[in-house]
Coordinates of C-alpha atoms and ligand atoms in Angstrom, one line a residue:
M1 CA 0.0 0.0 0.0
E2 CA 3.0 2.3 0.6
N3 CA 3.2 3.8 -2.9
V4 CA -0.5 3.8 -3.6
K5 CA -2.4 7.0 -2.9
L6 CA -5.2 6.2 -0.6
P7 CA -8.6 7.9 -1.2
D8 CA -9.6 10.7 1.1
L9 CA -12.7 9.1 2.6
S10 CA -13.9 12.4 4.0
Q11 CA -14.4 13.6 0.4
G12 CA -17.0 10.9 -0.2
V13 CA -17.0 7.6 -2.0
S14 CA -19.7 6.3 -4.3
A15 CA -21.7 3.7 -2.4
D16 CA -21.5 1.4 -5.5
R17 CA -17.8 1.1 -5.0
L18 CA -18.3 -1.4 -2.2
A19 CA -20.4 -4.5 -2.3
N20 CA -21.6 -6.1 0.9
G21 CA -18.7 -7.7 2.8
Q22 CA -16.1 -5.5 1.1
M23 CA -13.8 -2.9 2.5
L24 CA -11.9 0.0 1.2
Q25 CA -8.8 1.5 2.8
G26 CA -8.5 5.3 2.8
K27 CA -7.4 8.3 4.8
V28 CA -9.2 10.7 7.0
A29 CA -7.0 13.6 8.2
E30 CA -3.8 11.5 7.9
E31 CA -5.2 8.5 9.7
D32 CA -5.6 5.1 8.0
V33 CA -9.3 4.2 7.9
L34 CA -11.2 1.2 6.6
L35 CA -14.6 1.8 5.1
V36 CA -16.7 -1.4 5.3
R37 CA -20.1 -2.2 3.8
Q38 CA -22.0 -5.0 5.5
D39 CA -25.7 -5.7 5.3
D40 CA -26.1 -2.4 3.4
Q41 CA -24.7 -0.5 6.3
F42 CA -21.4 1.4 6.2
F43 CA -18.8 1.4 9.0
A44 CA -15.5 3.3 9.3
V45 CA -12.9 1.9 11.6
G46 CA -9.1 2.2 12.1
A47 CA -7.1 0.2 9.6
N48 CA -4.4 -1.1 12.0
C49 CA -4.8 -4.0 14.3
T50 CA -4.0 -3.2 17.9
H51 CA -2.0 -6.4 18.4
Y52 CA 1.0 -6.0 16.0
H53 CA -0.5 -3.2 13.8
A54 CA -1.2 -5.4 10.8
N55 CA -3.2 -3.8 8.0
L56 CA -6.8 -4.9 8.5
A57 CA -7.5 -4.1 4.9
E58 CA -5.7 -7.4 4.1
G59 CA -8.0 -9.2 6.5
S60 CA -11.6 -10.3 6.1
I61 CA -15.1 -9.3 7.1
V62 CA -17.2 -12.0 8.8
G63 CA -20.6 -11.0 10.0
D64 CA -20.2 -7.8 11.9
E65 CA -16.5 -8.1 12.5
V66 CA -13.2 -7.4 10.8
R67 CA -10.6 -10.1 11.2
C68 CA -6.8 -9.5 11.2
P69 CA -4.7 -11.3 8.6
L70 CA -1.8 -11.9 10.9
H71 CA -3.1 -13.7 14.0
H72 CA -6.9 -13.6 13.4
A73 CA -7.9 -11.1 16.1
C74 CA -11.5 -10.0 15.6
F75 CA -12.9 -6.5 16.0
N76 CA -16.6 -5.5 16.2
L77 CA -17.3 -3.1 13.3
R78 CA -19.9 -1.1 15.3
T79 CA -18.0 -0.6 18.5
G80 CA -14.4 -1.2 17.4
M81 CA -14.0 -3.5 20.5
A82 CA -11.4 -6.3 20.2
R83 CA -13.9 -9.2 20.4
C84 CA -11.3 -11.9 20.4
A85 CA -7.6 -12.2 21.2
P86 CA -4.8 -11.8 20.5
A87 CA -5.8 -8.1 20.3
F88 CA -7.2 -6.7 23.5
D89 CA -7.7 -3.0 22.7
A90 CA -10.3 -1.4 20.5
I91 CA -9.7 0.1 17.1
P92 CA -11.0 3.7 16.6
R93 CA -14.3 4.5 14.8
W94 CA -15.5 7.3 12.6
R95 CA -19.0 8.6 11.9
V96 CA -20.3 7.6 8.5
E97 CA -22.9 9.6 6.6
R98 CA -24.6 8.5 3.4
V99 CA -25.9 11.4 1.3
A100 CA -27.9 9.9 -1.7
E101 CA -25.3 7.5 -3.4
T102 CA -22.2 9.0 -1.7
V103 CA -20.8 7.8 1.6
F104 CA -18.8 10.3 3.6
V105 CA -16.5 9.4 6.6
R106 CA -16.9 12.3 9.0
E107 CA -15.4 13.0 12.4
K108 CA -13.6 10.4 14.6
L109 CA -15.9 9.2 17.3
P110 CA -14.9 9.3 21.0
A111 CA -13.4 5.9 22.1
L112 CA -15.9 3.9 24.1
A113 CA -15.1 2.9 27.6
Q114 CA -13.4 -0.5 27.8
Y115 CA -13.2 -1.2 31.5
P116 CA -16.0 -2.0 31.9
E117 CA -17.1 -2.0 28.3
A118 CA -19.7 0.6 27.4
G119 CA -23.1 -0.9 27.1
S120 CA -22.0 -4.2 28.7
P121 CA -25.0 -5.5 30.7
K122 CA -24.5 -6.3 34.4
P123 CA -23.0 -9.8 34.6
P124 CA -25.6 -12.4 35.5
H125 CA -23.3 -13.7 38.3
S126 CA -20.7 -12.0 40.3
P127 CA -18.5 -14.2 42.4
S128 CA -17.3 -12.8 45.7
S129 CA -13.7 -13.3 44.6
V130 CA -11.9 -14.7 41.6
V131 CA -8.4 -16.2 41.6
I132 CA -6.5 -17.1 38.5
V133 CA -3.6 -19.5 38.9
G134 CA -1.1 -18.7 36.1
G135 CA 0.1 -15.5 34.6
G136 CA 0.4 -16.5 31.0
A137 CA -1.7 -16.2 27.9
A138 CA -5.0 -17.6 29.3
G139 CA -4.5 -16.0 32.7
L140 CA -4.0 -12.5 31.5
A141 CA -6.8 -12.7 28.9
A142 CA -9.2 -13.9 31.6
A143 CA -8.3 -11.2 34.0
D144 CA -8.7 -8.6 31.3
M145 CA -12.1 -9.9 30.2
L146 CA -13.4 -10.1 33.8
R147 CA -12.8 -6.4 34.2
R148 CA -14.1 -5.6 30.7
K149 CA -17.3 -7.4 31.5
G150 CA -17.8 -5.4 34.6
Y151 CA -16.6 -7.8 37.3
A152 CA -15.7 -5.4 40.1
G153 CA -14.9 -7.8 43.0
P154 CA -11.5 -9.0 44.2
L155 CA -9.4 -10.5 41.5
A156 CA -6.0 -12.1 42.0
M157 CA -3.6 -13.6 39.4
I158 CA -0.9 -15.8 41.0
S159 CA 2.1 -16.7 38.8
A160 CA 5.2 -18.8 39.4
D161 CA 6.9 -16.6 36.8
D162 CA 9.1 -13.7 37.8
S163 CA 7.7 -11.4 35.0
A164 CA 4.2 -10.0 34.5
P165 CA 2.4 -11.7 31.6
Y166 CA 4.4 -11.4 28.4
D167 CA 4.4 -12.4 24.7
R168 CA 5.7 -16.0 25.1
P169 CA 5.8 -16.7 21.3
N170 CA 8.6 -14.1 21.0
V171 CA 10.7 -16.1 23.4
S172 CA 11.8 -18.4 20.6
K173 CA 11.7 -15.8 17.9
D174 CA 12.5 -12.1 17.7
Y175 CA 13.6 -11.8 21.4
I176 CA 16.6 -14.1 21.0
Q177 CA 17.4 -12.9 17.5
Q178 CA 17.9 -9.2 18.0
P179 CA 17.7 -6.7 20.9
I180 CA 14.1 -5.6 21.3
P181 CA 12.6 -3.3 23.9
D182 CA 11.0 -4.9 26.9
E183 CA 7.7 -3.0 26.1
W184 CA 7.3 -5.3 23.2
M185 CA 7.2 -8.3 25.4
N186 CA 4.7 -7.0 28.0
L187 CA 1.2 -8.0 27.2
R188 CA 0.1 -5.1 29.4
L189 CA 2.0 -2.2 30.8
P190 CA 2.8 -2.5 34.5
D191 CA 0.2 0.2 35.5
F192 CA -2.6 -1.8 34.0
Y193 CA -2.8 -4.2 36.9
K194 CA -2.9 -1.4 39.4
E195 CA -5.5 0.5 37.4
Q196 CA -7.7 -2.5 37.0
G197 CA -7.4 -3.6 40.6
I198 CA -5.7 -6.9 39.6
D199 CA -3.6 -8.3 42.4
L200 CA -0.7 -9.7 40.4
I201 CA 1.3 -12.0 42.6
L202 CA 4.6 -13.0 40.9
N203 CA 7.2 -15.5 41.9
S204 CA 4.6 -17.4 43.7
R205 CA 3.6 -21.0 43.2
V206 CA 0.3 -22.5 44.3
S207 CA 1.0 -25.9 45.8
S208 CA -2.5 -27.3 46.5
I209 CA -6.2 -26.6 46.2
D210 CA -8.6 -27.4 49.0
V211 CA -11.7 -27.8 46.8
R212 CA -14.1 -28.2 49.8
R213 CA -12.9 -25.1 51.6
K214 CA -12.3 -23.2 48.4
Q215 CA -8.8 -22.3 49.5
L216 CA -5.4 -22.3 47.8
Q217 CA -2.2 -23.2 49.6
L218 CA 0.9 -21.3 48.3
L219 CA 4.4 -22.7 48.4
D220 CA 5.5 -19.8 50.7
G221 CA 3.0 -21.0 53.3
K222 CA 0.3 -18.4 52.6
T223 CA -3.3 -19.3 51.8
R224 CA -5.8 -17.6 49.6
E225 CA -9.6 -18.1 49.5
Y226 CA -11.5 -18.0 46.2
D227 CA -15.1 -18.1 45.2
A228 CA -14.4 -18.9 41.5
L229 CA -11.1 -20.3 40.3
L230 CA -9.4 -20.4 36.9
L231 CA -6.5 -22.8 36.4
A232 CA -4.2 -21.7 33.6
T233 CA -0.9 -23.3 34.6
G234 CA 0.3 -23.9 31.1
A235 CA 3.0 -26.5 30.5
D236 CA 6.2 -27.8 32.2
L237 CA 9.4 -28.3 30.2
I238 CA 10.6 -31.8 29.7
K239 CA 14.2 -31.8 30.8
L240 CA 16.9 -34.1 29.5
A241 CA 20.1 -35.1 31.2
I242 CA 23.0 -35.0 28.7
P243 CA 25.9 -37.0 30.0
G244 CA 29.0 -34.8 30.4
A245 CA 27.2 -31.5 29.8
N246 CA 27.5 -28.7 32.3
D247 CA 24.2 -27.2 33.4
S248 CA 25.6 -23.7 32.5
D249 CA 25.9 -24.8 28.9
V250 CA 22.3 -26.2 28.6
F251 CA 19.5 -23.8 27.8
Y252 CA 15.7 -24.3 27.7
V253 CA 13.1 -22.0 26.1
R254 CA 9.9 -21.3 28.0
T255 CA 10.1 -18.1 29.9
W256 CA 11.3 -14.6 29.3
S257 CA 14.2 -15.2 31.7
D258 CA 15.1 -18.2 29.5
A259 CA 15.1 -15.9 26.5
R260 CA 17.3 -13.3 28.2
A261 CA 19.8 -15.9 29.2
L262 CA 19.8 -17.5 25.7
F263 CA 20.2 -14.1 24.0
Q264 CA 23.2 -13.3 26.1
K265 CA 24.8 -16.7 25.7
A266 CA 24.4 -16.5 21.9
G267 CA 26.2 -13.2 21.9
S268 CA 29.4 -14.8 23.1
A269 CA 29.2 -18.1 21.3
K270 CA 29.9 -19.4 17.8
R271 CA 28.2 -22.8 17.6
V272 CA 25.1 -24.2 19.1
A273 CA 23.4 -27.7 19.2
V274 CA 19.7 -27.4 19.2
V275 CA 18.2 -30.7 20.5
G276 CA 14.7 -31.2 19.1
A277 CA 13.2 -30.4 15.7
S278 CA 9.9 -29.2 17.1
F279 CA 8.4 -25.7 16.4
I280 CA 10.4 -24.3 19.3
G281 CA 13.6 -26.1 18.3
L282 CA 13.4 -24.9 14.7
E283 CA 12.4 -21.4 15.7
V284 CA 15.4 -21.2 17.9
A285 CA 17.6 -22.6 15.1
S286 CA 16.3 -20.0 12.8
A287 CA 16.8 -17.1 15.2
L288 CA 20.3 -18.1 16.2
R289 CA 21.4 -18.9 12.6
S290 CA 20.1 -15.5 11.6
R291 CA 22.6 -14.1 14.2
G292 CA 25.4 -15.9 12.4
L293 CA 25.9 -18.9 14.7
E294 CA 26.8 -22.3 13.3
V295 CA 23.7 -24.3 14.1
H296 CA 23.3 -28.1 14.5
V297 CA 19.8 -29.6 14.9
V298 CA 19.7 -33.1 16.5
A299 CA 16.4 -35.0 16.6
P300 CA 15.2 -38.6 16.7
E301 CA 12.7 -38.1 13.9
A302 CA 13.5 -38.6 10.3
Q303 CA 11.8 -35.4 9.2
P304 CA 10.8 -32.3 11.2
F305 CA 7.0 -31.7 11.7
E306 CA 6.1 -35.0 9.9
R307 CA 3.6 -35.9 12.6
T308 CA 2.0 -32.5 12.8
L309 CA 2.2 -31.1 9.3
G310 CA 3.1 -34.1 7.1
A311 CA 6.2 -35.2 5.3
E312 CA 6.1 -32.6 2.4
V313 CA 5.8 -29.6 4.7
G314 CA 8.4 -31.1 7.0
G315 CA 10.7 -31.5 4.0
F316 CA 10.1 -27.9 3.0
F317 CA 11.1 -26.6 6.4
R318 CA 14.1 -28.8 6.5
A319 CA 15.2 -27.5 3.1
L320 CA 14.5 -23.9 4.1
H321 CA 16.8 -24.4 7.1
E322 CA 19.5 -26.1 5.1
S323 CA 19.4 -23.4 2.5
Q324 CA 20.3 -21.0 5.4
G325 CA 23.2 -23.2 6.5
V326 CA 21.5 -25.2 9.4
N327 CA 23.0 -28.7 9.8
F328 CA 20.6 -31.5 10.5
H329 CA 21.5 -34.7 12.4
L330 CA 18.1 -36.5 12.2
S331 CA 17.2 -40.0 13.3
R332 CA 19.8 -39.5 16.0
T333 CA 20.1 -38.4 19.7
V334 CA 22.8 -36.8 21.7
S335 CA 24.9 -39.4 23.6
R336 CA 27.2 -37.1 25.5
R337 CA 29.2 -33.9 25.5
D338 CA 32.9 -33.6 26.4
G339 CA 34.2 -30.0 26.4
T340 CA 32.7 -28.7 23.2
L341 CA 32.5 -32.1 21.5
V342 CA 29.0 -33.4 21.0
T343 CA 28.7 -37.1 20.3
L344 CA 25.6 -38.5 18.7
S345 CA 23.9 -41.9 19.0
D346 CA 25.5 -43.1 15.7
G347 CA 29.0 -42.1 16.9
S348 CA 29.1 -38.9 14.7
E349 CA 30.5 -35.8 16.3
F350 CA 30.6 -32.0 16.0
H351 CA 31.5 -29.1 18.2
A352 CA 29.1 -26.8 20.0
D353 CA 29.7 -24.1 22.6
F354 CA 26.3 -24.7 24.2
L355 CA 23.1 -26.7 23.8
V356 CA 19.4 -25.6 23.5
L357 CA 16.9 -28.3 24.5
G358 CA 13.5 -28.1 22.8
V359 CA 12.4 -31.6 23.6
G360 CA 8.8 -30.9 24.4
V361 CA 6.5 -30.0 27.3
R362 CA 3.9 -31.7 29.5
P363 CA 0.7 -29.9 30.5
A364 CA 1.2 -28.7 34.1
L365 CA -1.5 -30.9 35.7
A366 CA -0.1 -31.7 39.1
L367 CA -2.2 -29.1 40.9
A368 CA -5.5 -30.1 39.3
E369 CA -4.8 -33.8 39.7
A370 CA -4.0 -33.6 43.4
A371 CA -7.2 -31.6 43.9
G372 CA -9.2 -34.5 42.5
L373 CA -10.3 -32.8 39.2
K374 CA -11.0 -35.2 36.3
I375 CA -7.9 -35.7 34.2
D376 CA -7.3 -37.3 30.9
R377 CA -4.1 -36.2 29.3
G378 CA -5.2 -32.7 30.3
V379 CA -7.7 -31.2 32.7
L380 CA -11.1 -32.3 31.4
V381 CA -13.5 -29.4 30.9
N382 CA -17.0 -29.1 29.5
Q383 CA -18.0 -26.9 26.6
Y384 CA -18.1 -23.9 29.0
L385 CA -14.5 -24.7 30.1
E386 CA -15.7 -25.7 33.6
T387 CA -13.8 -28.6 35.2
S388 CA -15.4 -31.6 36.9
V389 CA -15.7 -29.4 40.0
A390 CA -18.3 -26.6 39.8
G391 CA -16.8 -23.1 40.0
I392 CA -13.3 -24.3 38.9
Y393 CA -12.5 -23.5 35.3
A394 CA -9.4 -24.4 33.2
A395 CA -8.0 -22.8 30.1
G396 CA -4.9 -22.9 27.9
D397 CA -2.3 -25.6 27.5
I398 CA -3.8 -27.7 30.3
A399 CA -7.4 -27.8 29.1
R400 CA -8.9 -30.7 27.2
W401 CA -12.2 -29.6 25.8
P402 CA -15.0 -31.0 23.6
D403 CA -14.1 -29.5 20.3
P404 CA -17.3 -29.2 18.2
H405 CA -15.4 -29.1 15.0
T406 CA -13.8 -32.6 15.3
G407 CA -16.3 -34.0 17.8
Q408 CA -13.3 -35.0 19.9
Q409 CA -11.9 -34.0 23.3
I410 CA -8.8 -32.1 22.3
R411 CA -5.9 -30.3 23.9
V412 CA -3.6 -28.0 22.0
E413 CA -0.7 -25.7 22.8
H414 CA -1.6 -22.6 20.8
W415 CA -1.2 -19.0 22.0
V416 CA -4.4 -17.7 20.5
V417 CA -6.5 -20.7 21.7
A418 CA -5.2 -20.2 25.3
E419 CA -6.1 -16.5 25.2
R420 CA -9.5 -17.1 23.8
Q421 CA -10.2 -19.8 26.3
G422 CA -9.2 -17.4 29.1
Q423 CA -11.7 -14.9 27.6
V424 CA -14.5 -17.4 27.3
A425 CA -13.8 -18.9 30.8
A426 CA -14.0 -15.3 32.2
R427 CA -17.4 -14.7 30.7
N428 CA -18.6 -18.0 32.0
I429 CA -17.3 -17.3 35.5
L430 CA -19.6 -14.3 35.3
G431 CA -22.6 -16.5 34.5
H432 CA -22.7 -16.3 30.6
Q433 CA -23.3 -19.7 29.2
E434 CA -20.9 -19.4 26.3
P435 CA -19.5 -22.6 24.7
F436 CA -15.9 -22.5 23.5
D437 CA -16.3 -23.2 19.8
F438 CA -13.5 -21.3 18.2
V439 CA -11.6 -22.9 15.4
P440 CA -8.0 -23.6 16.7
F441 CA -5.3 -21.4 15.2
F442 CA -1.5 -21.2 15.5
W443 CA 1.4 -19.9 13.6
T444 CA 5.1 -20.5 13.4
A445 CA 7.8 -18.2 11.9
Q446 CA 11.2 -19.4 10.6
F447 CA 13.6 -17.5 8.4
G448 CA 10.9 -15.0 7.5
I449 CA 8.4 -17.7 6.4
T450 CA 5.2 -17.8 8.5
L451 CA 3.0 -20.8 8.4
K452 CA -0.5 -20.4 9.7
Y453 CA -2.7 -23.2 10.7
V454 CA -6.5 -23.3 11.3
G455 CA -8.4 -26.3 12.5
H456 CA -7.2 -29.5 14.1
A457 CA -6.0 -32.7 12.5
E458 CA -4.3 -35.2 14.7
R459 CA -4.7 -37.8 11.9
W460 CA -5.6 -37.4 8.2
D461 CA -5.8 -39.8 5.2
S462 CA -5.0 -37.3 2.5
V463 CA -3.1 -34.0 2.1
E464 CA -3.9 -31.6 -0.7
I465 CA -1.4 -28.9 -1.5
Q466 CA -2.8 -26.0 -3.4
G467 CA -0.2 -23.7 -4.9
S468 CA 3.6 -24.1 -4.4
L469 CA 5.5 -24.7 -1.2
D470 CA 8.7 -23.6 -3.0
A471 CA 7.1 -20.4 -4.1
H472 CA 6.0 -19.8 -0.5
D473 CA 2.5 -19.4 -1.8
C474 CA 0.3 -22.4 -0.9
A475 CA -2.5 -23.9 1.2
I476 CA -2.2 -27.4 2.6
L477 CA -5.5 -29.1 3.3
Y478 CA -5.5 -32.0 5.8
K479 CA -8.5 -34.2 5.1
Q480 CA -10.1 -37.3 6.7
S481 CA -12.7 -39.2 4.6
G482 CA -12.9 -36.2 2.3
K483 CA -13.6 -33.7 5.1
T484 CA -11.2 -30.9 5.6
L485 CA -10.1 -30.9 9.2
A486 CA -7.3 -28.3 9.0
V487 CA -5.7 -25.9 6.6
A488 CA -2.1 -24.6 6.8
T489 CA -1.1 -21.7 4.6
I490 CA 2.1 -20.0 3.6
G491 CA 1.8 -16.6 2.0
R492 CA -2.0 -16.8 1.8
D493 CA -3.3 -15.0 4.8
G494 CA -6.6 -14.4 3.0
Q495 CA -7.1 -18.1 2.4
S496 CA -6.3 -18.8 6.1
L497 CA -9.1 -16.5 7.2
E498 CA -11.5 -17.9 4.6
S499 CA -10.7 -21.5 5.8
E500 CA -11.3 -20.5 9.4
A501 CA -14.7 -19.0 8.4
A502 CA -15.5 -22.1 6.3
L503 CA -14.7 -24.4 9.3
E504 CA -16.9 -22.2 11.5
A505 CA -19.7 -22.3 9.0
S506 CA -19.5 -26.1 8.6
L507 CA -20.5 -26.3 12.3
R508 CA -23.6 -24.3 12.1
S509 CA -25.6 -22.2 9.7
S510 CA -25.4 -19.1 11.9
P511 CA -22.1 -17.4 12.9
R512 CA -20.1 -18.2 16.0
A513 CA -21.8 -17.2 19.3
V514 CA -20.6 -13.7 20.3
H515 CA -21.0 -11.9 23.6
D516 CA -20.2 -8.2 23.2
Ligands
FAD601 C1 9.0 -20.4 23.4 C2 7.5 -20.6 22.9 C3 7.1 -20.1 21.7 C4 5.8 -20.3 21.3 N1 5.4 -19.8 20.1 C5 4.1 -20.0 19.7 C6 3.6 -19.5 18.5 O1 4.4 -18.9 17.7 N2 2.3 -19.7 18.1 C7 1.5 -20.3 19.0 O2 0.3 -20.4 18.6 N3 1.9 -20.8 20.2 C8 3.1 -20.7 20.5 N4 3.6 -21.2 21.8 C9 2.6 -21.9 22.6 C10 1.9 -20.8 23.5 O3 2.8 -19.9 24.1 C11 1.2 -21.6 24.7 O4 0.2 -22.4 24.1 C12 0.5 -20.6 25.6 O5 1.5 -19.8 26.3 C13 -0.3 -21.3 26.7 O6 -0.9 -20.4 27.5 P1 -1.2 -20.8 29.0 O7 -1.8 -19.6 29.6 O8 -2.0 -22.1 29.0 O9 0.2 -21.1 29.7 P2 1.4 -20.2 29.9 O10 1.4 -19.1 28.9 O11 2.6 -21.2 29.8 O12 1.3 -19.7 31.3 C14 1.3 -20.5 32.4 C15 1.5 -19.7 33.7 O13 1.2 -20.5 34.8 C16 2.2 -20.3 35.8 N5 2.1 -21.5 36.7 C17 2.3 -22.8 36.4 N6 2.1 -23.5 37.5 C18 1.8 -22.7 38.5 C19 1.5 -22.8 39.9 N7 1.4 -24.0 40.5 N8 1.2 -21.7 40.6 C20 1.3 -20.5 40.1 N9 1.6 -20.3 38.8 C21 1.8 -21.4 38.0 C22 3.4 -20.1 35.0 O14 4.4 -19.5 35.7 C23 2.9 -19.2 33.9 O15 2.8 -17.9 34.3 C24 4.9 -21.0 22.2 C25 5.3 -21.5 23.4 C26 6.6 -21.3 23.8 C27 7.1 -21.8 25.1
FES602 S1 -1.4 -8.2 14.3 FE1 -3.5 -8.5 14.3 S2 -3.8 -10.3 15.4 FE2 -1.7 -10.0 15.5

């Protein structure tokens, strides 16, 4: 859009220029504005997503919302409110006036109140206190939504982390590749918690839940009562002992502190062994190779991502990494390390100054399990994200929920899913009966290539590739018995949004339930 002169929407646009469901990007007094026609009504909203400022003109219109092309945040066209994560803040709005067949965008409208949201009805239920265990994606999104929806009672978020909620996906990407300001990592500025009366308790681990007395025991000996409880404890790293390796040379990638330590180490090293060819492993490989390190990836599988994305996509990512100079040692594991010498299971060797272990995570279930909540490879929740104990909800990496799209109980480790579950759980804590029926979405970024994935396919019997992986312009459809379960895209953000909408539509004739 940079060299294209955008129309001045205040001068008027012919109504014919836009069909229903279409949008036009323009300017109003130097600001980027989207004019949208939907159901024969016109709306004017800001053109930049409040998450990472993507151009919403490249997104899509679904019902009364505009969706972002980058990470699929949704904004209400009437109010500008960020209806679903990963964006939390509203986009601005302008008054629109239609005079005969010309549509004029007039003055900018005052921003609507967000805490609580203007026009939000009184919550049907108001617990006497809410405690959230976990200060990650789901925890923060839930706390934010509770205040947005008018919950005014005591609200605490207890987190074992030493940092306030931050952008975890960056931990394996930009943050370890280049110096970036801390403000980019914080999901909310420090003042937010004070302003919203959220008691953010960091460096504090909940050790047990007394379900009968509705009381939490903290590791430091303190206790905390709750009326409603949200468990959002995420995942624990799987650790691996490498014979001969010093702890000081072994790095993991989960927290912001991990990222700080890794960023620093990479600044004084030349060679790294990345153990594990998962998303985290290969994102780290990409970031550190981009910093000029010699990178060796060691993993037991024959092809990266084969189980999650299929052999062809796995082969594509492997070739992408190899073209950038990453060395793969697949179908092998690390046997030992002596000094800088790394010896693999087949006897082959190379030198590395340090190791990064990305060998997977386990959902952090210990707390829920000890409290007697029903567990099945995750905390079992119903469609409202409530656990087997009334008043206790679970969201994010730990939750296994009945996914209406696959008809299965599923658990995923996706950032946007965790945030949206936190948001839905918050509304349900306040008495809304909102099923969690979002289509799962995740992305990964490596060497400037972003893959986006909508849906959920643990198994498939055919893969259809539309377009070209090599041209970085394709959609990969994962199908079972002819039904499309999931769609991955590279360079086709529009198709990713369309696929998401199609998966939603296949569930019901009306759009997804929304609670503004
Ligand atoms: C490095 C990295 C990169 C990622 N990149 C992507 C990506 O690009 N795209 C994508 O879709 N997904 C990505 N993910 C996955 C995504 O970050 C997770 O799915 C998401 O963070 C899960 O959110 P959550 O709230 O369930 O858990 P988390 O965000 O992990 O938060 C869990 C919180 O619970 C706290 N906690 C745990 N136990 C206790 C306890 N007993 N008491 C108190 N606090 C406790 C932790 O300290 C933490 O604050 C990435 C994950 C990692 C680690
Ligand atoms: S930039 Fe819009 S959702 Fe991330």
